[in-house]
Short mmCIF file of C-alpha atoms in Angstrom, two decimals:
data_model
loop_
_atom_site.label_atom_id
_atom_site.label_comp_id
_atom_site.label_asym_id
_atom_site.label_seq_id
_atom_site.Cartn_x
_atom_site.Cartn_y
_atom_site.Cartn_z
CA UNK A 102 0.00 0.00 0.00
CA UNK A 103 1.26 3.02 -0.84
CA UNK A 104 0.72 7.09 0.12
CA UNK A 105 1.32 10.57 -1.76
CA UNK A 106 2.96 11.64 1.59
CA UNK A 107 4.12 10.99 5.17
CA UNK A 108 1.07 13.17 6.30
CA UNK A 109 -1.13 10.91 4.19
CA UNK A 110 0.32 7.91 5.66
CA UNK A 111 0.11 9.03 9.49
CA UNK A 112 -3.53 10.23 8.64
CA UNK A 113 -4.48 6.87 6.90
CA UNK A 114 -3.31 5.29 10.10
CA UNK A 115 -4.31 7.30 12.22
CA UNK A 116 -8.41 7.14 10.81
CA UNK A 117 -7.39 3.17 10.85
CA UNK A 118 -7.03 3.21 14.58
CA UNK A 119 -9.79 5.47 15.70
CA UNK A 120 -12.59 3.85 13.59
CA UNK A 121 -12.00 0.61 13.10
CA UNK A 122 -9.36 -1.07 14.76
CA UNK A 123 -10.00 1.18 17.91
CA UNK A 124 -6.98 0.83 19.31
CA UNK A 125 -4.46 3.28 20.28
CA UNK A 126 -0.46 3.28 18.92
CA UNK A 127 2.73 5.13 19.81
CA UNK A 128 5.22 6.45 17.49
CA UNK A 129 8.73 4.39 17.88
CA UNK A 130 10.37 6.62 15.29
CA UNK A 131 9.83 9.24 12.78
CA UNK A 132 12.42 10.67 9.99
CA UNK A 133 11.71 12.36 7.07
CA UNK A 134 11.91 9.29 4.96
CA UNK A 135 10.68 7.04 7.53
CA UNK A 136 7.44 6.60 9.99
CA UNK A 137 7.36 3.59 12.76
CA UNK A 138 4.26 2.91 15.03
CA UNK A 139 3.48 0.16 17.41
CA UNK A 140 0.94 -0.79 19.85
CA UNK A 141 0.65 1.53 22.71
CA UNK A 142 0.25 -1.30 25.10
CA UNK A 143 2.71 -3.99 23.34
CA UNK A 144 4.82 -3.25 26.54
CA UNK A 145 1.88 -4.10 29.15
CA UNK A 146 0.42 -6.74 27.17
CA UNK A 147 2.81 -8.30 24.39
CA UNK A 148 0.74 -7.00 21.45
CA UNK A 149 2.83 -7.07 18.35
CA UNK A 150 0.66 -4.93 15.87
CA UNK A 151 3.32 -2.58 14.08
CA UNK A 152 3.36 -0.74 10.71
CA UNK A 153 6.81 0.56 9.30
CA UNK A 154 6.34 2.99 6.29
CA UNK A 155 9.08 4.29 4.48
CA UNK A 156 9.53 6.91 0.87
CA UNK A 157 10.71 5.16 -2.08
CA UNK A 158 12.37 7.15 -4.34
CA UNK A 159 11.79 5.68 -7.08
CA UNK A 160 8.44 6.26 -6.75
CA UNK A 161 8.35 9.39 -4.87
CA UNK A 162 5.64 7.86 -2.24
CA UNK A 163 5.47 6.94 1.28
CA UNK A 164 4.95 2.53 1.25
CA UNK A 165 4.50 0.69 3.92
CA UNK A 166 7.00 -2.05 4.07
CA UNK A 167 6.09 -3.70 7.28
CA UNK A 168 3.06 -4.54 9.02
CA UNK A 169 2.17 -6.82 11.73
CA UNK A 170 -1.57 -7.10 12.86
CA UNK A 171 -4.27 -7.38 13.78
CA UNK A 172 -3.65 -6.05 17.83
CA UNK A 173 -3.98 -9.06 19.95
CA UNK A 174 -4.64 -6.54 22.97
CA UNK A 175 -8.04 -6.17 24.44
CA UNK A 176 -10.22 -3.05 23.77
CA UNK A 177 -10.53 -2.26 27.50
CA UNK A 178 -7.37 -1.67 27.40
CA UNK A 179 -8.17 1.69 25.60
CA UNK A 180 -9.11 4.79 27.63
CA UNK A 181 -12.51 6.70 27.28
CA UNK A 182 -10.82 9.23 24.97
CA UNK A 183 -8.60 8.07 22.19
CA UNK A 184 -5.52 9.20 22.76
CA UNK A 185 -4.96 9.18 19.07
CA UNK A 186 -8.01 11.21 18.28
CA UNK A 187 -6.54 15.00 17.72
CA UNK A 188 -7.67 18.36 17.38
CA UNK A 189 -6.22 18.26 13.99
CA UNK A 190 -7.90 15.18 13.10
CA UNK A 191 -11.51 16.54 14.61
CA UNK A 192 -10.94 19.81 13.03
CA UNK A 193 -10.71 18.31 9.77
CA UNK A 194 -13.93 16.22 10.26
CA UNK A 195 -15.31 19.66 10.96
CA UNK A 196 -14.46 21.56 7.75
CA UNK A 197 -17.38 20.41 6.33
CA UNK A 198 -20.14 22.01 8.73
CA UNK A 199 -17.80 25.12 9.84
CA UNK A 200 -18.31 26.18 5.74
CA UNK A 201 -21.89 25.23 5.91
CA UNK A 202 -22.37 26.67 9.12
CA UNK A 203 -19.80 29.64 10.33
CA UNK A 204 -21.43 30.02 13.35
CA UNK A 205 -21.86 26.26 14.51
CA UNK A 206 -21.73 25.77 17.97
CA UNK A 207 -18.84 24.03 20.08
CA UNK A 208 -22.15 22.53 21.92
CA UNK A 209 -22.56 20.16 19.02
CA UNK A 210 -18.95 19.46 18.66
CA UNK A 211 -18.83 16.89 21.41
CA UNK A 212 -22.05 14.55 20.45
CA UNK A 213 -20.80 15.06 16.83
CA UNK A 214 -17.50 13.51 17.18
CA UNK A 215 -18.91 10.86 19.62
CA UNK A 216 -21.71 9.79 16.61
CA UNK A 217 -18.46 9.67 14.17
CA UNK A 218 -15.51 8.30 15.78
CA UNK A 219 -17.58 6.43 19.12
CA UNK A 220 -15.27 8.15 21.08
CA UNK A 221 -15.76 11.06 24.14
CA UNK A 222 -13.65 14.14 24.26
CA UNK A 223 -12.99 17.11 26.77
CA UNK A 224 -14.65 20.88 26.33
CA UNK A 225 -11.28 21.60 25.48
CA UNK A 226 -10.02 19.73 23.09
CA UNK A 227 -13.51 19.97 21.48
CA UNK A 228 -12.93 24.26 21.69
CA UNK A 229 -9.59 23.69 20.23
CA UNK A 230 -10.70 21.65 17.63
CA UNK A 231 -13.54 24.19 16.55
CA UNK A 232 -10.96 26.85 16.71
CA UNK A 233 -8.50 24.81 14.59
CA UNK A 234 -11.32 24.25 12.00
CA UNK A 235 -12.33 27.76 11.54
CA UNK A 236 -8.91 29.15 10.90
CA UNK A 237 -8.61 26.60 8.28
CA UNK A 238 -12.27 27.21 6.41
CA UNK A 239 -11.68 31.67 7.11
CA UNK A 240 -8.21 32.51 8.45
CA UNK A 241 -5.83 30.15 7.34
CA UNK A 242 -2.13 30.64 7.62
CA UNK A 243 -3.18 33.73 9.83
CA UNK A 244 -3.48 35.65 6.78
CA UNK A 245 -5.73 39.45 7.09
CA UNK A 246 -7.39 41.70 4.79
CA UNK A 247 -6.63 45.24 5.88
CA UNK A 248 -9.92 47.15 5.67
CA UNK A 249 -9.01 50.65 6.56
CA UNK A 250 -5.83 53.19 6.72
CA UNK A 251 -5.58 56.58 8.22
CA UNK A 252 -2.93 59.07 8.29
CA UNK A 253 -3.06 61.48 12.03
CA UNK A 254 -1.08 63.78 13.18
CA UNK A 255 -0.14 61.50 16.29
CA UNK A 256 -2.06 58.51 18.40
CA UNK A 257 -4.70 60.80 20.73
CA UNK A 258 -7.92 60.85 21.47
CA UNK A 259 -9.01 62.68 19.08
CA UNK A 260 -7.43 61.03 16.29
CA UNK A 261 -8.80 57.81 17.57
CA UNK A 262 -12.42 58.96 17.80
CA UNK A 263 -12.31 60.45 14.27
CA UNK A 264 -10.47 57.12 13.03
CA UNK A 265 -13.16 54.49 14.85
CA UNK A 266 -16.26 57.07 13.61
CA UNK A 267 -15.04 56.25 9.85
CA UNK A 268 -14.12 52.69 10.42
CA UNK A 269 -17.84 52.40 11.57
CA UNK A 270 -19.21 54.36 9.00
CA UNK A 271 -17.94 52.20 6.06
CA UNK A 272 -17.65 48.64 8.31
CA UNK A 273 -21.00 48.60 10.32
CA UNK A 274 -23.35 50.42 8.36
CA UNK A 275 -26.27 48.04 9.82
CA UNK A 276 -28.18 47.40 12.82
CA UNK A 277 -27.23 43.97 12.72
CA UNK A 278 -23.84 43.91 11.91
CA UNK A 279 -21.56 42.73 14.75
CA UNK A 280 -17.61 43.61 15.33
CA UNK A 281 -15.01 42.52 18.01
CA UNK A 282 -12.48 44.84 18.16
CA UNK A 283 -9.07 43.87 19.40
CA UNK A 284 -6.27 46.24 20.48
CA UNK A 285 -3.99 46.87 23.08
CA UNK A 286 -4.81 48.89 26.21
CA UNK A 287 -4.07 52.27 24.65
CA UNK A 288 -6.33 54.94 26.55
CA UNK A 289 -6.74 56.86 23.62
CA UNK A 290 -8.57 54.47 21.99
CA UNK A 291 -10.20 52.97 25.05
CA UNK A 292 -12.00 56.48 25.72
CA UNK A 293 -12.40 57.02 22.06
CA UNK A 294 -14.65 53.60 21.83
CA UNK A 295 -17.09 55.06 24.16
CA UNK A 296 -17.60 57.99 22.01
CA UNK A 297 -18.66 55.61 18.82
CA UNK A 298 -21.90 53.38 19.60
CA UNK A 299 -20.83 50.76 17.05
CA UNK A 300 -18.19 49.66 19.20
CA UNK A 301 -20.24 49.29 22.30
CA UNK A 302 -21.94 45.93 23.35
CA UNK A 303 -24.33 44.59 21.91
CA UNK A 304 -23.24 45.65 18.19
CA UNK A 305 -19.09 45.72 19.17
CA UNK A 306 -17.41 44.98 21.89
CA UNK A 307 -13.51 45.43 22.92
CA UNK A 308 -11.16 43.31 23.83
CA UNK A 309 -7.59 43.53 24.65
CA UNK A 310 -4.20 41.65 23.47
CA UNK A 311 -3.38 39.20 25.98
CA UNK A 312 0.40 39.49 24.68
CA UNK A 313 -0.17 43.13 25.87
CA UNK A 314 -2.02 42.00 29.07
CA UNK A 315 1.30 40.02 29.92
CA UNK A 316 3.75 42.37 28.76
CA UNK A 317 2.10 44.95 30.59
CA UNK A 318 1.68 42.84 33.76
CA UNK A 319 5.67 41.73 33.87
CA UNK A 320 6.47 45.37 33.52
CA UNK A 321 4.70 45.72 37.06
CA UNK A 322 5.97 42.87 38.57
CA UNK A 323 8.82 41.04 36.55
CA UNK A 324 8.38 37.36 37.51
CA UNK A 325 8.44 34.63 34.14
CA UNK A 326 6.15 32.38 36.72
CA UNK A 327 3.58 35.01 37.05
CA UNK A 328 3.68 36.16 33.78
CA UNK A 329 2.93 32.41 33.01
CA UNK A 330 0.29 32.24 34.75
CA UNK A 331 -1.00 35.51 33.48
CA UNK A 332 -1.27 34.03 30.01
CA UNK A 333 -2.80 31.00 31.25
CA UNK A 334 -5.57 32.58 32.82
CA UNK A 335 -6.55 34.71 29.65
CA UNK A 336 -6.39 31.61 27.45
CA UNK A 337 -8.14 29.33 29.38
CA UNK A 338 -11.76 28.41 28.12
CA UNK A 339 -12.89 26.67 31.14
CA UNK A 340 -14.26 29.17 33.81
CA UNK A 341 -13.40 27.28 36.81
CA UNK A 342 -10.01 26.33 35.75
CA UNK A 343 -9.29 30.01 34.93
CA UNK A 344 -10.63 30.42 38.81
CA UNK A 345 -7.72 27.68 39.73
CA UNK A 346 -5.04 29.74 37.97
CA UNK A 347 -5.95 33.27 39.31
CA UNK A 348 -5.78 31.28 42.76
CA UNK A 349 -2.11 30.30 41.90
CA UNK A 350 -1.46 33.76 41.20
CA UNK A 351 -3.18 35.13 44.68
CA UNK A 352 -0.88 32.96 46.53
CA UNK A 353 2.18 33.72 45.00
CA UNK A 354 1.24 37.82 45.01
CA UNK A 355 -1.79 39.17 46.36
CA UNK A 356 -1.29 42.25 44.71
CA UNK A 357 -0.74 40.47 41.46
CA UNK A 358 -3.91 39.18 41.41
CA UNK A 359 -5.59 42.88 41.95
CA UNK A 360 -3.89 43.89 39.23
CA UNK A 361 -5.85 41.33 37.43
CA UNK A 362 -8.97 41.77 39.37
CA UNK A 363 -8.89 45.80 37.91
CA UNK A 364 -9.37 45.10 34.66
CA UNK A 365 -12.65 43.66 33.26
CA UNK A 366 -12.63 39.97 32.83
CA UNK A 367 -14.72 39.93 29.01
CA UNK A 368 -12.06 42.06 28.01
CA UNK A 369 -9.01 39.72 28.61
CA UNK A 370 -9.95 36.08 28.86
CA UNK A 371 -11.36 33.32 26.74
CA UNK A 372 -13.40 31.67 29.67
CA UNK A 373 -15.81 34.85 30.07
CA UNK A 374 -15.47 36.13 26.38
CA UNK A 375 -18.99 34.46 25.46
CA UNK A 376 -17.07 33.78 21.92
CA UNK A 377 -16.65 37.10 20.40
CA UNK A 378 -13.13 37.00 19.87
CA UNK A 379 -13.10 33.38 18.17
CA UNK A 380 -10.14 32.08 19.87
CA UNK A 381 -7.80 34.86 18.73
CA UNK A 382 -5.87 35.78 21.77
CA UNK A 383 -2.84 38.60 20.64
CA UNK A 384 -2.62 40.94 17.62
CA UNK A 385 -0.09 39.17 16.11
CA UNK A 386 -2.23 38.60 13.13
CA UNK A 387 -1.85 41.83 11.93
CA UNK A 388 1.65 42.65 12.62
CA UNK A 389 2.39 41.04 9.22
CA UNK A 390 0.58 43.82 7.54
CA UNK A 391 3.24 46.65 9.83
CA UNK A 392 6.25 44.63 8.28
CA UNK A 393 4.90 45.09 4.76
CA UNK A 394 4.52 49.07 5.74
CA UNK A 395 7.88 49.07 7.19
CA UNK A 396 9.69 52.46 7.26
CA UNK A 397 6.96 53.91 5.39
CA UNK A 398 5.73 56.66 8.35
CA UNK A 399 8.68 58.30 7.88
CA UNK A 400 8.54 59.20 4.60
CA UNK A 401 6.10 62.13 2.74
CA UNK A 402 2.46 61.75 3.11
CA UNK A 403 1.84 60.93 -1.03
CA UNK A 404 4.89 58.80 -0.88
CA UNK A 405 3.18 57.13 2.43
CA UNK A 406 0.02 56.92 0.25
CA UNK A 407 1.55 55.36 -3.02
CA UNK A 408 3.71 52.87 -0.49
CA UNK A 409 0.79 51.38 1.06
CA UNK A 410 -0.77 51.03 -1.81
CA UNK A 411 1.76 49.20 -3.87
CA UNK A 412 2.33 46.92 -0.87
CA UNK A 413 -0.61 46.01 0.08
CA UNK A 414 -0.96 45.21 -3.88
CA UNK A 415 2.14 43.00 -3.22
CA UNK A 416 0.45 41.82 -0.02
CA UNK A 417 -2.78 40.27 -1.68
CA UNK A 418 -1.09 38.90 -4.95
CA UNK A 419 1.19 36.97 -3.17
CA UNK A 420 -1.50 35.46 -1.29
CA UNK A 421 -3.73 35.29 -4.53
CA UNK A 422 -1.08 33.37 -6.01
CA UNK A 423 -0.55 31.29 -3.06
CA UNK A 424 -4.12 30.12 -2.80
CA UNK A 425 -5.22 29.64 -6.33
CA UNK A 426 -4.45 26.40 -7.01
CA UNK A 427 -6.12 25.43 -3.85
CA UNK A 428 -9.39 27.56 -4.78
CA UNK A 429 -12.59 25.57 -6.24
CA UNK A 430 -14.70 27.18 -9.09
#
């Protein structure tokens, strides 16, 4: 039997193992050229299932050239969740219904992979999953599509407020129409956003960059372990396990913790977000779109004009190119 790739080998095996076989396997060894699994109980119970695959190049595909099966160990021997079972392989038995559905629920997420792979998995790895899915069907390779650019005299207040009364304007020019706006905790935009309705709950709501959050907080208090568990609490999904972590944090520094406790919870973790932000903890996304404007705020305002322009041109042909032979008709 033979593969197009390594990844199409470990996934063959992989959907092998989960559905049918229902038995969970270790990796002995993995090269570029070569993939080894065996049972992950051969140890415990003498089971001598194993599958060797390895590229031949003379015909530029992954074959496996050893196999030993069926597993001789007993199903019990498996726990409730297959170990094997991944967010990557879930969020690619999701594709399907995240296009279909952009909004579909992580409540369904659970009962849906228990109906196709007979197997139960945590919130978590069903929330990770659901994330992983969604980047792939609307944000893949963290790519963004820069909607707006302004040229101010400087970052204030007023700048902002002009800057977010445009954006909304030209983005939300509906009732209906719904925006999460992430940023860091500059407080010219934070009082600007109260000045523009569309960014106030329940059109928009603001959130802030946990990278930020962090930074910010290790500024105050320097310590990697609390800065840790900084992070940890904002990207936690589970409410009472971001309770757990905050706890941590009390009893290492109480003052820490009030530091936390001052700013508003929606705005800086994923366990009381109620989904706006998607997953998307940092503005990292975007920084690709400041490397492609590079040096350009230094320069005169119709060469800063023409620049972005021509990048940005740059920007989306690249990715046009990139994605086209991917793209269905």
């Amino acid at each position: 039997m033979v593969f197009k790739s390594k990844d199409h080998l470990k996934a063959s095996v992989q959907d092998f193992s989960v559905r049918f076989a229902r038995r969970e396997y270790r990796v002995v060894e993995s090269k570029p050229k070569l993939w080894k699994v065996a049972c992950k109980y051969d140890q415990q119970t003498g089971c001598s299932w194993m599958l060797r695959g390895i590229f031949q190049s003379n015909m530029g595909l992954f074959k496996i050239t050893k196999y030993a099966g069926p597993h001789t160990c007993l199903m019990n021997e498996i726990s409730v969740e297959h170990g094997n079972l991944g967010k990557s392989m879930i969020a690619t038995h999701l594709l399907g219904m995240v296009r279909q559905d952009p909004a579909y629920d992580i409540k369904f997420v659970q009962q849906n992979v228990k109906d196709r792979f007979g197997f139960e998995i945590s919130y978590h790895k069903a929330w990770q999953s659901l994330k992983a899915a969604r980047e792939q069907v609307y944000d893949a390779n963290q790519q963004v599509l820069p909607l707006a650019f302004a040229l101010v005299d400087e970052e204030s207040l007023a700048s902002w407020r002009w800057f977010l009364q445009m954006l909304a304007k030209h983005l939300l020019p509906n009732d209906d129409d719904r925006v999460c706006l992430i940023s860091d905790r500059h407080s010219g935009l934070i009082s600007a956003i109260n000045y523009v309705p569309a960014f106030k709950f329940p059109r928009g709501v603001h959130r802030f960059c946990l990278r930020h959050v962090c930074s910010n907080f290790n500024k105050k208090f320097n310590n990697i372990r609390l800065k840790d568990l900084c992070w940890r609490a904002g990207a936690e999904v589970n409410a009472r396990k971001f309770e757990r972590i905050m706890t941590e944090i009390r009893e290492l520094n109480e003052e820490a913790y009030n530091w936390l406790g001052m700013i508003d919870k929606t705005q800086w973790t994923l366990s009381h977000d109620s989904g706006w932000r998607t997953g998307i903890l940092t503005t990292n996304m975007s920084e690709c779109v400041n490397g492609v404007l590079k040096g350009a705020r230094r320069l005169p305002i119709v060469a800063i004009v023409q620049i972005t322009f021509h990048r940005s041109v740059s920007l989306f042909s690249g990715a046009h190119n990139t994605l086209s032979p991917h793209a269905k008709c």
